[in-house]
PDB file of C-alpha atoms in Angstrom:
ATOM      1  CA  UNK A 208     -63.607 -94.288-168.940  1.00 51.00           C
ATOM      2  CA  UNK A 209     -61.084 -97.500-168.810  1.00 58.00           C
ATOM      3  CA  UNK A 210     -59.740 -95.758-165.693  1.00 58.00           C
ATOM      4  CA  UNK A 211     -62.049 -96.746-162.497  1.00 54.00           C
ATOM      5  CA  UNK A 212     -60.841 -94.050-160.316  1.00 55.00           C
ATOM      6  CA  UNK A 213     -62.199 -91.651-162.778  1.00 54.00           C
ATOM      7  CA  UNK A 214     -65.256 -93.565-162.986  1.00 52.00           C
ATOM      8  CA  UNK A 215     -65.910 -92.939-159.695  1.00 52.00           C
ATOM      9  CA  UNK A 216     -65.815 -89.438-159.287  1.00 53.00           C
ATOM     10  CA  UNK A 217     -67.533 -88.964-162.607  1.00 53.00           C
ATOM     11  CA  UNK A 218     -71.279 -88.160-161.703  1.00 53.00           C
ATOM     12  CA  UNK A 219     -72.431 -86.799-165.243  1.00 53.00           C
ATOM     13  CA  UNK A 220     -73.240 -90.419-166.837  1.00 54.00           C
ATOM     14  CA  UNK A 221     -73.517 -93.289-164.581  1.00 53.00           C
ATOM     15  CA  UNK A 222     -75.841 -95.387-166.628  1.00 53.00           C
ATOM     16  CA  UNK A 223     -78.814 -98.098-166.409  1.00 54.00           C
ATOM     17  CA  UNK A 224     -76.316-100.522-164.301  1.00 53.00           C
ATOM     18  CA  UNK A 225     -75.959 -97.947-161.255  1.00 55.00           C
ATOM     19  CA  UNK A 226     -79.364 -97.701-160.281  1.00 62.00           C
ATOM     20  CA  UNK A 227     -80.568-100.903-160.238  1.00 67.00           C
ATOM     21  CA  UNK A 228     -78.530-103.098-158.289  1.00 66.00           C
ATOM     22  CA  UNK A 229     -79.408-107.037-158.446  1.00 64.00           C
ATOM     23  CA  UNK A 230     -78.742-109.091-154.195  1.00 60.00           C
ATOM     24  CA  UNK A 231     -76.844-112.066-155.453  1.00 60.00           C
ATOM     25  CA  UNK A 232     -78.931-115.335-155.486  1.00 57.00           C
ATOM     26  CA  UNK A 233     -77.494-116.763-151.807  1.00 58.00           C
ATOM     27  CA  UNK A 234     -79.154-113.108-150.283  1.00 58.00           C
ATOM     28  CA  UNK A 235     -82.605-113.708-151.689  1.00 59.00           C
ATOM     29  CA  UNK A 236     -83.166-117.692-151.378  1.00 60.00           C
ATOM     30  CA  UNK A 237     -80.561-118.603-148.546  1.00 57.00           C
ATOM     31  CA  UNK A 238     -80.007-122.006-148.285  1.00 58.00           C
ATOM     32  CA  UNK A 239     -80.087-123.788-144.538  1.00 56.00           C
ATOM     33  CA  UNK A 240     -76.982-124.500-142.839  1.00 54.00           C
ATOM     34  CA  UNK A 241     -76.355-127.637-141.048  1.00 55.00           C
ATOM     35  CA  UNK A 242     -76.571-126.814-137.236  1.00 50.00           C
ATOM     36  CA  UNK A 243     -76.548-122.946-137.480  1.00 60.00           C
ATOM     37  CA  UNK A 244     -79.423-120.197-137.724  1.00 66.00           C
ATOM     38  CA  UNK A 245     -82.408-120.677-137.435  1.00 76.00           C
ATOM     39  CA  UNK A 246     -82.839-124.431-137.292  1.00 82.00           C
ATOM     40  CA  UNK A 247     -80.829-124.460-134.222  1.00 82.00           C
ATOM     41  CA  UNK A 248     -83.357-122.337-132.779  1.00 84.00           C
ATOM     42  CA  UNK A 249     -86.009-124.288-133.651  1.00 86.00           C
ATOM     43  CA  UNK A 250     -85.064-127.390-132.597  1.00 84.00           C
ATOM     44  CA  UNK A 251     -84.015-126.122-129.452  1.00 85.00           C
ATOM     45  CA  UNK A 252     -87.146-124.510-129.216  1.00 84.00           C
ATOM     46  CA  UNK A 253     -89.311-128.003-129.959  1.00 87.00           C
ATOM     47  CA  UNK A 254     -87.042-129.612-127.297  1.00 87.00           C
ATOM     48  CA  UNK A 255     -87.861-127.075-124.972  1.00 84.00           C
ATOM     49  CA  UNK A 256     -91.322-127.304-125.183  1.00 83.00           C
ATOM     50  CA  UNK A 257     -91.373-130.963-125.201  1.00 86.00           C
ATOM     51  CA  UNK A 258     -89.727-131.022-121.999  1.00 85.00           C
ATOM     52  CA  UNK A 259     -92.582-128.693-120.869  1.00 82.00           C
ATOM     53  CA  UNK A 260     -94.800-130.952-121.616  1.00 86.00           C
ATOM     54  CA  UNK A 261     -93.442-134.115-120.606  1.00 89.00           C
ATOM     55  CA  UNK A 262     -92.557-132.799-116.830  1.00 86.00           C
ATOM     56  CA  UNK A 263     -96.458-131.727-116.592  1.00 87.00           C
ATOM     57  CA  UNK A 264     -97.070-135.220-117.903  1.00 92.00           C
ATOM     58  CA  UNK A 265     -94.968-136.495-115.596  1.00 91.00           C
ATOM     59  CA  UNK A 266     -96.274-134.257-112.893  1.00 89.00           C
ATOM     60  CA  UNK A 267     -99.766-134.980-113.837  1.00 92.00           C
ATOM     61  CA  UNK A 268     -99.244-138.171-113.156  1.00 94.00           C
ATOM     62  CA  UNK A 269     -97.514-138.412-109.755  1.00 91.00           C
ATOM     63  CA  UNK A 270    -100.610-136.345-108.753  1.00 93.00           C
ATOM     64  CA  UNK A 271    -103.132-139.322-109.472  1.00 95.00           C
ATOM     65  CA  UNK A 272    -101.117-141.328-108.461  1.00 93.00           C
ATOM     66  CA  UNK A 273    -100.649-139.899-104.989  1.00 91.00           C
ATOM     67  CA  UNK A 274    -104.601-138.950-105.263  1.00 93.00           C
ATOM     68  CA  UNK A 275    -105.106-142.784-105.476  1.00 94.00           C
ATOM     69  CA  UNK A 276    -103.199-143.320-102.452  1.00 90.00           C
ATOM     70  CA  UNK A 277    -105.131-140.637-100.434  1.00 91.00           C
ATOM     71  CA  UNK A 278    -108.505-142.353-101.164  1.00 92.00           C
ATOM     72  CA  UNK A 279    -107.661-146.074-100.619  1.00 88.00           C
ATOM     73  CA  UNK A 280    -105.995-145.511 -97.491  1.00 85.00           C
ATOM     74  CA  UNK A 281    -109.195-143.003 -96.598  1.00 85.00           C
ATOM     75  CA  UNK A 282    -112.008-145.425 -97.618  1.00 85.00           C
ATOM     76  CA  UNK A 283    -110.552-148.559 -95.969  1.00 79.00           C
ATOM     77  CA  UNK A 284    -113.176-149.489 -93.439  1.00 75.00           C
ATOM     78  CA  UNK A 285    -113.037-152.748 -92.409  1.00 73.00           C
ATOM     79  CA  UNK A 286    -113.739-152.744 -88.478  1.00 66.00           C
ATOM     80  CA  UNK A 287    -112.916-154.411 -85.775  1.00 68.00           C
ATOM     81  CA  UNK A 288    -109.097-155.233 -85.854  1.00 67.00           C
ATOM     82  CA  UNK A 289    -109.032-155.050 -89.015  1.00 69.00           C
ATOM     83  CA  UNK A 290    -110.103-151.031 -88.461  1.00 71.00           C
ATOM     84  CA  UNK A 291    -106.511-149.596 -89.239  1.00 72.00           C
ATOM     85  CA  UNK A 292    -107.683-146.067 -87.380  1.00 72.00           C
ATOM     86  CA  UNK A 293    -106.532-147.320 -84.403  1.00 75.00           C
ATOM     87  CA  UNK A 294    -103.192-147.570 -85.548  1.00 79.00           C
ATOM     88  CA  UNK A 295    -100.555-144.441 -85.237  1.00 82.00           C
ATOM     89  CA  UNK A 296     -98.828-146.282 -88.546  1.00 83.00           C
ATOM     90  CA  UNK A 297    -102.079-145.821 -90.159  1.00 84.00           C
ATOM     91  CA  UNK A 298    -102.499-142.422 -89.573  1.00 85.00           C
ATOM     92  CA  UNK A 299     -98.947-141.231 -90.015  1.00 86.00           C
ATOM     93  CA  UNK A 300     -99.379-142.619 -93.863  1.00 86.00           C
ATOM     94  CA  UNK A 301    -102.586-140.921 -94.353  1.00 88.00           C
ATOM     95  CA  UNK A 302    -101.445-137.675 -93.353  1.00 89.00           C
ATOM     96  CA  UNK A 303     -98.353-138.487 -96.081  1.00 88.00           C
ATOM     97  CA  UNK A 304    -100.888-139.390 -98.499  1.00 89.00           C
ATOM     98  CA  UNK A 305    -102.740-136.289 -98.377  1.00 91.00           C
ATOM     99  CA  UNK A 306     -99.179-133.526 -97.917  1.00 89.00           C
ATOM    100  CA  UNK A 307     -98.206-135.594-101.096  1.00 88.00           C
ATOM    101  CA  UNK A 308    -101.617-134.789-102.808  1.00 92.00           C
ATOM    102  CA  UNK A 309    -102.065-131.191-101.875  1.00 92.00           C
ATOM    103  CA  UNK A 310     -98.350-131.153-102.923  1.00 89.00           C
ATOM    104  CA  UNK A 311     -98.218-132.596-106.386  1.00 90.00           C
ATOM    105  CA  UNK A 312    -101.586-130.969-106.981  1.00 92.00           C
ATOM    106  CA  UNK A 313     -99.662-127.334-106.258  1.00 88.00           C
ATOM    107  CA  UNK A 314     -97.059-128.282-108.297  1.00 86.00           C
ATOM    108  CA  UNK A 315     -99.683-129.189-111.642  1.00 90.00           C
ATOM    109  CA  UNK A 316    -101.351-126.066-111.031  1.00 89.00           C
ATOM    110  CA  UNK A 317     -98.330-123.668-111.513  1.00 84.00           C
ATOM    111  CA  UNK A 318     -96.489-125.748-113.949  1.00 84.00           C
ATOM    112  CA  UNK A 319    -100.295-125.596-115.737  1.00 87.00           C
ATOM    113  CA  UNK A 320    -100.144-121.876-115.443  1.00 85.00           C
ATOM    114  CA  UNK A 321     -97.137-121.273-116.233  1.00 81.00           C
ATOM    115  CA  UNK A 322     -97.876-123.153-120.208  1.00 82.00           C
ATOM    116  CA  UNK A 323    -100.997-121.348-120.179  1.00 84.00           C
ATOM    117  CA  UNK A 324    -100.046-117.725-119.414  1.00 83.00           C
ATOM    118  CA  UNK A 325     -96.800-118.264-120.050  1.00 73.00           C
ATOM    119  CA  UNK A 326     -95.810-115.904-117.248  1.00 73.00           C
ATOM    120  CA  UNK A 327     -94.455-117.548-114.070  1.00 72.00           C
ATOM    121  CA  UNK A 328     -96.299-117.021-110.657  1.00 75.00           C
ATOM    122  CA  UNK A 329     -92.609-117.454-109.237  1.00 76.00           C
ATOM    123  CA  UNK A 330     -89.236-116.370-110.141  1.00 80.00           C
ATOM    124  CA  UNK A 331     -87.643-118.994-111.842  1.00 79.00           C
ATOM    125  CA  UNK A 332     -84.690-119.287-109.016  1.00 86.00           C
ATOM    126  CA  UNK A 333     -87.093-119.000-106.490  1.00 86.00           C
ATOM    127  CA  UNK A 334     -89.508-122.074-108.156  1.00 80.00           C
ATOM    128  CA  UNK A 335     -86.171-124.493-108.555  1.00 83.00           C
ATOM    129  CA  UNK A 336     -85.385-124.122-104.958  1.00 87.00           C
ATOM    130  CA  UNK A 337     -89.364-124.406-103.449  1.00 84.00           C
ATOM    131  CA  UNK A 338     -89.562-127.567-105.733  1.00 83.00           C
ATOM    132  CA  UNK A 339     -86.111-129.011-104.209  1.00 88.00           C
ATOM    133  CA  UNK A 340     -86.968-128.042-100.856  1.00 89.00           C
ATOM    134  CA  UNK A 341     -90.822-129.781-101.149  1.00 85.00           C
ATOM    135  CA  UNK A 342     -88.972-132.542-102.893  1.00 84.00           C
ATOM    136  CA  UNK A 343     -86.545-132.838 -99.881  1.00 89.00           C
ATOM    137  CA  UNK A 344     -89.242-132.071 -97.255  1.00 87.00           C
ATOM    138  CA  UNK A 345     -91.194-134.960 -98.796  1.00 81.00           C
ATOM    139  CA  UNK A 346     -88.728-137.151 -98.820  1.00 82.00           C
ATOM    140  CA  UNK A 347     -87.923-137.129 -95.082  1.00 85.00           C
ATOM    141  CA  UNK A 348     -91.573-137.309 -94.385  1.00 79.00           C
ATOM    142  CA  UNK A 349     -91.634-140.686 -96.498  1.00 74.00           C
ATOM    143  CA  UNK A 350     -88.648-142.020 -94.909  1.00 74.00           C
TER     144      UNK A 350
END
């Protein structure tokens, strides 16, 4: 049996070592490679979700702010000249004030919904181009 050809086609007496085959060690405890598998993916992952959670931060945050803005330029009473009603000015930035509220609070909501259920209301295509088309409509409005 020196011959492994003739081992090989020789069924009769294979032996304890045929039967029970040993994985080499790197198959059963892998060790992690630097930048590949699965720690890629999970960094990318933690990244991912950070950003998540910084733009509804972020978002969060331009919506009190722009709630703010609503309710001091709503509650300032002062009267007679001093009553900024009777100003067009006055008006035209409290009609911004509340478009940007309504519009930041929109944008909270899904972004909130979309964490939570994890399923988007919107396309994502579609979402990228209502936010840059609020963004721009907003923009002119401000200007």
């Amino acid at each position: 049996m020196s011959n492994p050809d003739e081992a090989a086609t020789h069924n009769g007496d294979a032996g304890p070592s045929a039967t029970a085959f040993t994985p080499p060690a790197y198959v059963e405890n892998p060790t992690p490679a630097l930048g590949f598998g699965v720690s890629s993916i999970t960094r990318r992952w933690k990244r991912e979700d950070l950003f998540n959670k910084g733009s509804l931060i972020a978002r969060g945050f331009a919506f009190l702010l722009s709630l703010l803005s609503f309710i001091i330029t709503a509650s300032n009473k002062h009267g007679d000249w001093r009553n900024f009603d009777n100003y067009e000015e006055y008006r035209y930035l409290l009609a911004i004030a509340i478009l940007s509220t309504l519009y930041t609070g929109i944008q909270v909501l899904i972004h909130v919904n979309a964490l939570w259920n994890v399923k988007q209301i919107l396309n994502q295509r579609i979402s990228a181009m209502v936010d840059f088309v609020g963004d721009q409509v907003m923009s002119y409005l401000l200007i």
